[in-house]
């Protein structure tokens, strides 16, 4: 599954919520302001203040993301992540974050590969996988 332009634009322009779980399955949800699609299948996320989220992703590299304005953009994205503490993706996150707030010092870059997209539109289509 790939994201369309509307989905990618909504992710970049809105607060998103990330859901993770540790190896025992204990869930965690956090709001994130630094998420940017790189292409139709990948989203770059800045780890500025993550504690439980990054710990969970090291234990269980699966992620679910939803856009805060789910009424206008009713999509849930699920997939896998890779974490970078140096290199190209990390450098992009540092530049991006510091252009927004010079005092930010990202700890890592999270590269999220979207594997499935679901509807969260209320009604009979809720939870339906989008092809």
mmCIF file of C-alpha atoms in Angstrom, residues 5-124:
data_model
loop_
_atom_site.group_PDB
_atom_site.id
_atom_site.type_symbol
_atom_site.label_atom_id
_atom_site.label_comp_id
_atom_site.label_asym_id
_atom_site.label_seq_id
_atom_site.Cartn_x
_atom_site.Cartn_y
_atom_site.Cartn_z
ATOM 1 C CA UNK A 5 -0.701 13.080 -1.925
ATOM 2 C CA UNK A 6 -3.587 13.955 0.435
ATOM 3 C CA UNK A 7 -2.315 11.518 3.065
ATOM 4 C CA UNK A 8 1.285 12.700 2.796
ATOM 5 C CA UNK A 9 0.293 16.364 2.981
ATOM 6 C CA UNK A 10 -1.910 15.730 6.039
ATOM 7 C CA UNK A 11 0.902 13.928 7.869
ATOM 8 C CA UNK A 12 3.348 16.759 7.260
ATOM 9 C CA UNK A 13 0.930 19.563 8.185
ATOM 10 C CA UNK A 14 -0.768 18.056 11.243
ATOM 11 C CA UNK A 15 0.116 16.709 14.633
ATOM 12 C CA UNK A 16 0.189 12.918 14.493
ATOM 13 C CA UNK A 17 -0.170 10.301 17.195
ATOM 14 C CA UNK A 18 2.205 7.346 17.348
ATOM 15 C CA UNK A 19 1.222 4.098 18.983
ATOM 16 C CA UNK A 20 3.812 1.557 20.078
ATOM 17 C CA UNK A 21 3.941 -1.436 22.375
ATOM 18 C CA UNK A 22 6.828 -2.923 24.309
ATOM 19 C CA UNK A 23 7.817 -6.584 24.080
ATOM 20 C CA UNK A 24 5.162 -7.479 26.689
ATOM 21 C CA UNK A 25 2.477 -5.700 24.645
ATOM 22 C CA UNK A 26 2.038 -2.698 26.966
ATOM 23 C CA UNK A 27 0.782 0.142 24.715
ATOM 24 C CA UNK A 28 1.985 3.740 24.540
ATOM 25 C CA UNK A 29 0.597 6.658 22.499
ATOM 26 C CA UNK A 30 2.315 10.039 22.011
ATOM 27 C CA UNK A 31 1.648 13.201 19.979
ATOM 28 C CA UNK A 32 4.418 14.092 17.514
ATOM 29 C CA UNK A 33 4.898 17.317 15.602
ATOM 30 C CA UNK A 34 7.891 16.211 13.522
ATOM 31 C CA UNK A 35 6.686 13.636 10.982
ATOM 32 C CA UNK A 36 7.390 14.103 7.277
ATOM 33 C CA UNK A 37 6.738 11.714 4.389
ATOM 34 C CA UNK A 38 9.806 11.144 2.219
ATOM 35 C CA UNK A 39 7.886 9.259 -0.462
ATOM 36 C CA UNK A 40 4.706 7.150 -0.857
ATOM 37 C CA UNK A 41 5.955 4.428 1.511
ATOM 38 C CA UNK A 42 8.196 6.098 4.103
ATOM 39 C CA UNK A 43 7.790 8.692 6.836
ATOM 40 C CA UNK A 44 10.690 10.329 8.660
ATOM 41 C CA UNK A 45 10.041 11.039 12.346
ATOM 42 C CA UNK A 46 12.245 13.092 14.661
ATOM 43 C CA UNK A 47 12.973 11.711 18.122
ATOM 44 C CA UNK A 48 13.282 14.925 20.115
ATOM 45 C CA UNK A 49 11.824 13.907 23.474
ATOM 46 C CA UNK A 50 10.852 10.246 23.195
ATOM 47 C CA UNK A 51 11.484 7.941 26.127
ATOM 48 C CA UNK A 52 8.952 5.095 26.251
ATOM 49 C CA UNK A 53 8.293 5.294 22.504
ATOM 50 C CA UNK A 54 11.927 4.830 21.483
ATOM 51 C CA UNK A 55 12.405 2.088 24.104
ATOM 52 C CA UNK A 56 9.336 0.315 22.736
ATOM 53 C CA UNK A 57 10.568 0.616 19.156
ATOM 54 C CA UNK A 58 13.896 -0.948 20.090
ATOM 55 C CA UNK A 59 12.013 -3.878 21.677
ATOM 56 C CA UNK A 60 9.254 -4.074 19.062
ATOM 57 C CA UNK A 61 9.930 -2.163 15.806
ATOM 58 C CA UNK A 62 6.252 -1.824 14.849
ATOM 59 C CA UNK A 63 4.386 1.467 14.743
ATOM 60 C CA UNK A 64 0.887 2.755 14.150
ATOM 61 C CA UNK A 65 0.271 6.397 13.222
ATOM 62 C CA UNK A 66 -2.932 8.401 13.033
ATOM 63 C CA UNK A 67 -3.397 12.051 12.034
ATOM 64 C CA UNK A 68 -4.799 14.289 14.780
ATOM 65 C CA UNK A 69 -7.484 15.607 12.426
ATOM 66 C CA UNK A 70 -8.958 12.159 11.878
ATOM 67 C CA UNK A 71 -12.305 13.672 10.923
ATOM 68 C CA UNK A 72 -10.767 15.245 7.808
ATOM 69 C CA UNK A 73 -8.058 12.607 7.264
ATOM 70 C CA UNK A 74 -9.473 9.285 8.530
ATOM 71 C CA UNK A 75 -6.449 7.047 8.062
ATOM 72 C CA UNK A 76 -4.365 4.761 10.234
ATOM 73 C CA UNK A 77 -0.903 3.791 8.997
ATOM 74 C CA UNK A 78 0.832 0.638 10.235
ATOM 75 C CA UNK A 79 4.318 -0.614 9.572
ATOM 76 C CA UNK A 80 7.895 -1.157 10.693
ATOM 77 C CA UNK A 81 10.683 1.187 11.720
ATOM 78 C CA UNK A 82 14.439 1.526 11.592
ATOM 79 C CA UNK A 83 16.199 3.852 14.024
ATOM 80 C CA UNK A 84 19.214 5.941 13.056
ATOM 81 C CA UNK A 85 21.545 7.783 15.445
ATOM 82 C CA UNK A 86 23.830 8.992 12.659
ATOM 83 C CA UNK A 87 23.959 9.192 8.885
ATOM 84 C CA UNK A 88 21.729 10.692 6.216
ATOM 85 C CA UNK A 89 18.343 10.327 7.958
ATOM 86 C CA UNK A 90 19.688 11.539 11.286
ATOM 87 C CA UNK A 91 21.314 14.572 9.607
ATOM 88 C CA UNK A 92 17.991 15.409 7.903
ATOM 89 C CA UNK A 93 16.150 15.261 11.239
ATOM 90 C CA UNK A 94 18.702 17.482 12.986
ATOM 91 C CA UNK A 95 18.582 20.132 10.238
ATOM 92 C CA UNK A 96 14.777 20.024 10.073
ATOM 93 C CA UNK A 97 14.266 20.258 13.844
ATOM 94 C CA UNK A 98 16.832 23.004 14.347
ATOM 95 C CA UNK A 99 15.328 25.057 11.509
ATOM 96 C CA UNK A 100 12.070 25.022 13.487
ATOM 97 C CA UNK A 101 13.578 25.464 16.979
ATOM 98 C CA UNK A 102 17.315 26.060 17.272
ATOM 99 C CA UNK A 103 17.442 24.583 20.774
ATOM 100 C CA UNK A 104 16.172 21.161 19.654
ATOM 101 C CA UNK A 105 18.724 18.357 19.706
ATOM 102 C CA UNK A 106 17.177 15.238 18.165
ATOM 103 C CA UNK A 107 18.389 11.966 19.647
ATOM 104 C CA UNK A 108 17.536 9.815 16.642
ATOM 105 C CA UNK A 109 15.696 9.591 13.348
ATOM 106 C CA UNK A 110 12.943 7.042 12.906
ATOM 107 C CA UNK A 111 12.302 5.789 9.394
ATOM 108 C CA UNK A 112 8.766 4.400 9.292
ATOM 109 C CA UNK A 113 7.891 2.117 6.376
ATOM 110 C CA UNK A 114 4.129 2.099 5.802
ATOM 111 C CA UNK A 115 2.942 -1.453 5.165
ATOM 112 C CA UNK A 116 -0.823 -1.109 5.668
ATOM 113 C CA UNK A 117 -3.364 1.706 5.665
ATOM 114 C CA UNK A 118 -6.800 1.471 7.300
ATOM 115 C CA UNK A 119 -9.880 3.664 7.362
ATOM 116 C CA UNK A 120 -10.886 5.176 10.699
ATOM 117 C CA UNK A 121 -13.947 6.844 9.163
ATOM 118 C CA UNK A 122 -16.913 6.321 11.516
ATOM 119 C CA UNK A 123 -19.521 3.951 10.177
ATOM 120 C CA UNK A 124 -19.545 0.633 8.359
#
